[in-house]
Amino acid sequence: GHVSVLHLPGNQQIFEKTAVGGGLRGTFNLNAGLALEGEVNFYPEINSNPIIVDSKAVTGLFGVKAGWRSKKMGFFGKIRPGLLHFEEKIDPRIVFITTPPVPQNPHFALDLGGVLELYPTRRVIVRFDLGDTIIRFRYRSFLIGDRSFTNHNLQFNVGIGFRFF
């Protein structure tokens, strides 16, 4: 399990926001320096746009972690493509003024970054992730048509894990 912080910089669709959520990760070590891993994160509030009364997101990522490991720590790079599902509930008073853009789910995501793992005991892992989660957002609007844009988003995770084997 881990805590995840995702910083979304401001642009034409989303106002600047730092979303805090949580998630689960599973890792299968192929050898000491190479692993396959999957991660799911949930962000209960991801948008601070004033016309949005509720917004949440779920990300699912799967990819490779590669690097160096000793008995007490490891340094790795990661590349994990995946999807982001984004939901918004618009303030109903706004719908009478204009038709707001609607997200077209799912959005493609790519997580690139680095990992520091500490191994305080044989079965316990403390992990720190820092990366760029690149998201290709797609929106549809009655007045404007289809719009899409790519955002580079700083992401930081900190968590604890338990080794079964």
PDB file of C-alpha atoms in Angstrom:
ATOM      1  CA  GLY A   1       0.000   0.000   0.000  1.00  0.00           C
ATOM      2  CA  HIS A   2       1.085   3.571  -0.557  1.00  0.00           C
ATOM      3  CA  VAL A   3       0.086   7.226  -0.461  1.00  0.00           C
ATOM      4  CA  SER A   4       0.193   8.975  -3.835  1.00  0.00           C
ATOM      5  CA  VAL A   5       0.478  12.696  -4.544  1.00  0.00           C
ATOM      6  CA  LEU A   6      -0.204  13.828  -8.135  1.00  0.00           C
ATOM      7  CA  HIS A   7       0.384  17.458  -9.109  1.00  0.00           C
ATOM      8  CA  LEU A   8      -1.648  18.611 -12.117  1.00  0.00           C
ATOM      9  CA  PRO A   9      -0.374  21.930 -13.506  1.00  0.00           C
ATOM     10  CA  GLY A  10      -2.941  24.429 -14.775  1.00  0.00           C
ATOM     11  CA  ASN A  11      -3.918  24.550 -18.464  1.00  0.00           C
ATOM     12  CA  GLN A  12      -6.982  25.203 -20.631  1.00  0.00           C
ATOM     13  CA  GLN A  13      -9.141  22.438 -19.094  1.00  0.00           C
ATOM     14  CA  ILE A  14      -7.859  21.838 -15.562  1.00  0.00           C
ATOM     15  CA  PHE A  15      -6.946  24.364 -12.914  1.00  0.00           C
ATOM     16  CA  GLU A  16      -3.753  23.691 -10.988  1.00  0.00           C
ATOM     17  CA  LYS A  17      -4.354  21.002  -8.374  1.00  0.00           C
ATOM     18  CA  THR A  18      -2.381  18.694  -6.134  1.00  0.00           C
ATOM     19  CA  ALA A  19      -4.417  15.530  -5.634  1.00  0.00           C
ATOM     20  CA  VAL A  20      -3.724  13.153  -2.749  1.00  0.00           C
ATOM     21  CA  GLY A  21      -4.842   9.549  -2.908  1.00  0.00           C
ATOM     22  CA  GLY A  22      -3.780   6.027  -2.184  1.00  0.00           C
ATOM     23  CA  GLY A  23      -3.192   2.771  -3.925  1.00  0.00           C
ATOM     24  CA  LEU A  24      -1.872  -0.742  -4.090  1.00  0.00           C
ATOM     25  CA  ARG A  25       1.111  -2.137  -5.971  1.00  0.00           C
ATOM     26  CA  GLY A  26       2.187  -5.667  -6.820  1.00  0.00           C
ATOM     27  CA  THR A  27       5.698  -6.504  -7.975  1.00  0.00           C
ATOM     28  CA  PHE A  28       7.126  -9.716  -9.418  1.00  0.00           C
ATOM     29  CA  ASN A  29      10.943  -9.745  -9.320  1.00  0.00           C
ATOM     30  CA  LEU A  30      12.402 -11.538 -12.343  1.00  0.00           C
ATOM     31  CA  ASN A  31      15.898 -11.146 -10.852  1.00  0.00           C
ATOM     32  CA  ALA A  32      17.690  -8.704  -8.506  1.00  0.00           C
ATOM     33  CA  GLY A  33      17.619  -5.860 -11.037  1.00  0.00           C
ATOM     34  CA  LEU A  34      14.466  -6.415 -13.100  1.00  0.00           C
ATOM     35  CA  ALA A  35      10.800  -6.619 -12.079  1.00  0.00           C
ATOM     36  CA  LEU A  36       7.302  -6.478 -13.528  1.00  0.00           C
ATOM     37  CA  GLU A  37       4.839  -4.404 -11.540  1.00  0.00           C
ATOM     38  CA  GLY A  38       1.297  -3.156 -11.569  1.00  0.00           C
ATOM     39  CA  GLU A  39      -0.241  -0.315  -9.589  1.00  0.00           C
ATOM     40  CA  VAL A  40      -3.744   1.040  -9.009  1.00  0.00           C
ATOM     41  CA  ASN A  41      -4.325   4.500  -7.457  1.00  0.00           C
ATOM     42  CA  PHE A  42      -7.507   6.265  -6.378  1.00  0.00           C
ATOM     43  CA  TYR A  43      -7.730  10.066  -6.042  1.00  0.00           C
ATOM     44  CA  PRO A  44     -10.984  11.157  -4.338  1.00  0.00           C
ATOM     45  CA  GLU A  45     -10.698  14.770  -5.580  1.00  0.00           C
ATOM     46  CA  ILE A  46      -8.585  15.600  -8.615  1.00  0.00           C
ATOM     47  CA  ASN A  47      -9.999  18.864  -9.994  1.00  0.00           C
ATOM     48  CA  SER A  48     -10.397  22.268  -8.352  1.00  0.00           C
ATOM     49  CA  ASN A  49     -12.319  23.881 -11.217  1.00  0.00           C
ATOM     50  CA  PRO A  50     -15.068  26.030  -9.597  1.00  0.00           C
ATOM     51  CA  ILE A  51     -17.816  24.648 -11.862  1.00  0.00           C
ATOM     52  CA  ILE A  52     -17.003  21.080 -10.788  1.00  0.00           C
ATOM     53  CA  VAL A  53     -18.682  19.902  -7.591  1.00  0.00           C
ATOM     54  CA  ASP A  54     -17.119  16.430  -7.491  1.00  0.00           C
ATOM     55  CA  SER A  55     -14.226  14.849  -9.357  1.00  0.00           C
ATOM     56  CA  LYS A  56     -12.284  11.675  -8.814  1.00  0.00           C
ATOM     57  CA  ALA A  57      -9.838   9.551 -10.748  1.00  0.00           C
ATOM     58  CA  VAL A  58      -8.508   6.004 -10.833  1.00  0.00           C
ATOM     59  CA  THR A  59      -5.228   5.091 -12.515  1.00  0.00           C
ATOM     60  CA  GLY A  60      -4.013   1.651 -13.491  1.00  0.00           C
ATOM     61  CA  LEU A  61      -0.383   1.242 -14.533  1.00  0.00           C
ATOM     62  CA  PHE A  62       1.640  -1.835 -15.509  1.00  0.00           C
ATOM     63  CA  GLY A  63       5.251  -1.984 -16.587  1.00  0.00           C
ATOM     64  CA  VAL A  64       8.896  -2.607 -15.816  1.00  0.00           C
ATOM     65  CA  LYS A  65      11.210  -1.552 -12.985  1.00  0.00           C
ATOM     66  CA  ALA A  66      14.957  -1.999 -13.636  1.00  0.00           C
ATOM     67  CA  GLY A  67      18.063  -1.019 -11.712  1.00  0.00           C
ATOM     68  CA  TRP A  68      20.436  -1.994  -8.915  1.00  0.00           C
ATOM     69  CA  ARG A  69      19.733  -3.726  -5.596  1.00  0.00           C
ATOM     70  CA  SER A  70      21.838  -4.541  -2.536  1.00  0.00           C
ATOM     71  CA  LYS A  71      20.776  -6.212   0.721  1.00  0.00           C
ATOM     72  CA  LYS A  72      19.684  -2.907   2.312  1.00  0.00           C
ATOM     73  CA  MET A  73      18.540  -0.706  -0.622  1.00  0.00           C
ATOM     74  CA  GLY A  74      17.806  -0.486  -4.311  1.00  0.00           C
ATOM     75  CA  PHE A  75      17.769   2.250  -6.990  1.00  0.00           C
ATOM     76  CA  PHE A  76      15.549   1.709 -10.031  1.00  0.00           C
ATOM     77  CA  GLY A  77      14.073   3.379 -13.081  1.00  0.00           C
ATOM     78  CA  LYS A  78      10.483   2.661 -14.057  1.00  0.00           C
ATOM     79  CA  ILE A  79       8.363   2.861 -17.189  1.00  0.00           C
ATOM     80  CA  ARG A  80       4.698   1.956 -16.813  1.00  0.00           C
ATOM     81  CA  PRO A  81       1.982   2.655 -19.378  1.00  0.00           C
ATOM     82  CA  GLY A  82      -1.633   2.573 -18.280  1.00  0.00           C
ATOM     83  CA  LEU A  83      -5.004   4.276 -18.145  1.00  0.00           C
ATOM     84  CA  LEU A  84      -6.658   7.013 -16.108  1.00  0.00           C
ATOM     85  CA  HIS A  85     -10.429   7.062 -15.628  1.00  0.00           C
ATOM     86  CA  PHE A  86     -11.608  10.545 -14.713  1.00  0.00           C
ATOM     87  CA  GLU A  87     -15.103  11.435 -13.470  1.00  0.00           C
ATOM     88  CA  GLU A  88     -16.565  14.903 -13.019  1.00  0.00           C
ATOM     89  CA  LYS A  89     -19.905  16.079 -11.706  1.00  0.00           C
ATOM     90  CA  ILE A  90     -20.678  19.562 -12.985  1.00  0.00           C
ATOM     91  CA  ASP A  91     -22.552  22.128 -10.912  1.00  0.00           C
ATOM     92  CA  PRO A  92     -26.088  21.845 -12.413  1.00  0.00           C
ATOM     93  CA  ARG A  93     -26.490  25.652 -12.411  1.00  0.00           C
ATOM     94  CA  ILE A  94     -23.669  25.911 -15.012  1.00  0.00           C
ATOM     95  CA  VAL A  95     -25.437  23.640 -17.521  1.00  0.00           C
ATOM     96  CA  PHE A  96     -28.061  26.351 -18.074  1.00  0.00           C
ATOM     97  CA  ILE A  97     -25.339  28.873 -18.998  1.00  0.00           C
ATOM     98  CA  THR A  98     -23.096  26.703 -21.195  1.00  0.00           C
ATOM     99  CA  THR A  99     -22.447  23.073 -22.035  1.00  0.00           C
ATOM    100  CA  PRO A 100     -19.286  22.100 -20.141  1.00  0.00           C
ATOM    101  CA  PRO A 101     -16.705  19.751 -21.658  1.00  0.00           C
ATOM    102  CA  VAL A 102     -17.122  16.064 -20.782  1.00  0.00           C
ATOM    103  CA  PRO A 103     -14.079  13.804 -20.291  1.00  0.00           C
ATOM    104  CA  GLN A 104     -13.784  10.965 -22.803  1.00  0.00           C
ATOM    105  CA  ASN A 105     -12.551   8.001 -20.735  1.00  0.00           C
ATOM    106  CA  PRO A 106     -10.195   6.321 -20.457  1.00  0.00           C
ATOM    107  CA  HIS A 107      -7.210   8.637 -20.863  1.00  0.00           C
ATOM    108  CA  PHE A 108      -3.804   7.137 -21.744  1.00  0.00           C
ATOM    109  CA  ALA A 109      -1.136   7.570 -19.034  1.00  0.00           C
ATOM    110  CA  LEU A 110       2.598   6.868 -18.963  1.00  0.00           C
ATOM    111  CA  ASP A 111       4.587   6.883 -15.718  1.00  0.00           C
ATOM    112  CA  LEU A 112       8.331   7.529 -16.086  1.00  0.00           C
ATOM    113  CA  GLY A 113      10.552   7.974 -13.066  1.00  0.00           C
ATOM    114  CA  GLY A 114      12.817   6.685 -10.355  1.00  0.00           C
ATOM    115  CA  VAL A 115      12.406   4.454  -7.321  1.00  0.00           C
ATOM    116  CA  LEU A 116      14.324   4.188  -4.044  1.00  0.00           C
ATOM    117  CA  GLU A 117      13.630   1.060  -2.010  1.00  0.00           C
ATOM    118  CA  LEU A 118      14.878   0.432   1.518  1.00  0.00           C
ATOM    119  CA  TYR A 119      14.901  -3.059   3.024  1.00  0.00           C
ATOM    120  CA  PRO A 120      14.885  -2.722   6.855  1.00  0.00           C
ATOM    121  CA  THR A 121      14.190  -6.464   7.236  1.00  0.00           C
ATOM    122  CA  ARG A 122      14.182  -9.443   4.894  1.00  0.00           C
ATOM    123  CA  ARG A 123      10.401  -9.189   4.290  1.00  0.00           C
ATOM    124  CA  VAL A 124       9.682  -5.426   4.635  1.00  0.00           C
ATOM    125  CA  ILE A 125      10.141  -2.862   1.834  1.00  0.00           C
ATOM    126  CA  VAL A 126       9.873   0.930   2.220  1.00  0.00           C
ATOM    127  CA  ARG A 127       9.501   2.528  -1.198  1.00  0.00           C
ATOM    128  CA  PHE A 128       9.743   6.094  -2.528  1.00  0.00           C
ATOM    129  CA  ASP A 129       8.705   6.856  -6.142  1.00  0.00           C
ATOM    130  CA  LEU A 130       9.230  10.140  -7.972  1.00  0.00           C
ATOM    131  CA  GLY A 131       8.161  10.506 -11.567  1.00  0.00           C
ATOM    132  CA  ASP A 132       6.404  12.214 -14.410  1.00  0.00           C
ATOM    133  CA  THR A 133       2.959  10.802 -15.106  1.00  0.00           C
ATOM    134  CA  ILE A 134       2.164  11.902 -18.643  1.00  0.00           C
ATOM    135  CA  ILE A 135      -1.590  11.970 -19.286  1.00  0.00           C
ATOM    136  CA  ARG A 136      -3.312  12.454 -22.646  1.00  0.00           C
ATOM    137  CA  PHE A 137      -6.657  14.070 -21.697  1.00  0.00           C
ATOM    138  CA  ARG A 138      -9.569  13.936 -24.169  1.00  0.00           C
ATOM    139  CA  TYR A 139     -12.721  16.053 -23.839  1.00  0.00           C
ATOM    140  CA  ARG A 140     -15.915  16.450 -25.859  1.00  0.00           C
ATOM    141  CA  SER A 141     -18.007  19.618 -25.874  1.00  0.00           C
ATOM    142  CA  PHE A 142     -21.199  20.381 -27.777  1.00  0.00           C
ATOM    143  CA  LEU A 143     -20.053  23.924 -28.646  1.00  0.00           C
ATOM    144  CA  ILE A 144     -16.310  23.383 -29.148  1.00  0.00           C
ATOM    145  CA  GLY A 145     -16.113  19.769 -30.374  1.00  0.00           C
ATOM    146  CA  ASP A 146     -13.446  17.253 -29.415  1.00  0.00           C
ATOM    147  CA  ARG A 147     -10.359  18.594 -27.662  1.00  0.00           C
ATOM    148  CA  SER A 148      -7.291  16.804 -26.378  1.00  0.00           C
ATOM    149  CA  PHE A 149      -4.072  17.824 -24.685  1.00  0.00           C
ATOM    150  CA  THR A 150      -1.115  16.177 -22.975  1.00  0.00           C
ATOM    151  CA  ASN A 151      -0.071  17.072 -19.434  1.00  0.00           C
ATOM    152  CA  HIS A 152       3.183  16.287 -17.647  1.00  0.00           C
ATOM    153  CA  ASN A 153       2.301  15.700 -13.987  1.00  0.00           C
ATOM    154  CA  LEU A 154       4.707  15.330 -11.076  1.00  0.00           C
ATOM    155  CA  GLN A 155       3.871  12.259  -8.992  1.00  0.00           C
ATOM    156  CA  PHE A 156       5.298  11.161  -5.628  1.00  0.00           C
ATOM    157  CA  ASN A 157       4.442   7.900  -3.866  1.00  0.00           C
ATOM    158  CA  VAL A 158       5.592   6.621  -0.500  1.00  0.00           C
ATOM    159  CA  GLY A 159       4.606   3.206   0.764  1.00  0.00           C
ATOM    160  CA  ILE A 160       5.404   0.053   2.607  1.00  0.00           C
ATOM    161  CA  GLY A 161       5.384  -3.454   1.205  1.00  0.00           C
ATOM    162  CA  PHE A 162       5.782  -7.007   2.356  1.00  0.00           C
ATOM    163  CA  ARG A 163       7.727  -9.687   0.535  1.00  0.00           C
ATOM    164  CA  PHE A 164       6.041 -13.110   0.399  1.00  0.00           C
ATOM    165  CA  PHE A 165       8.952 -15.135  -1.043  1.00  0.00           C
TER     166      PHE A 165
END
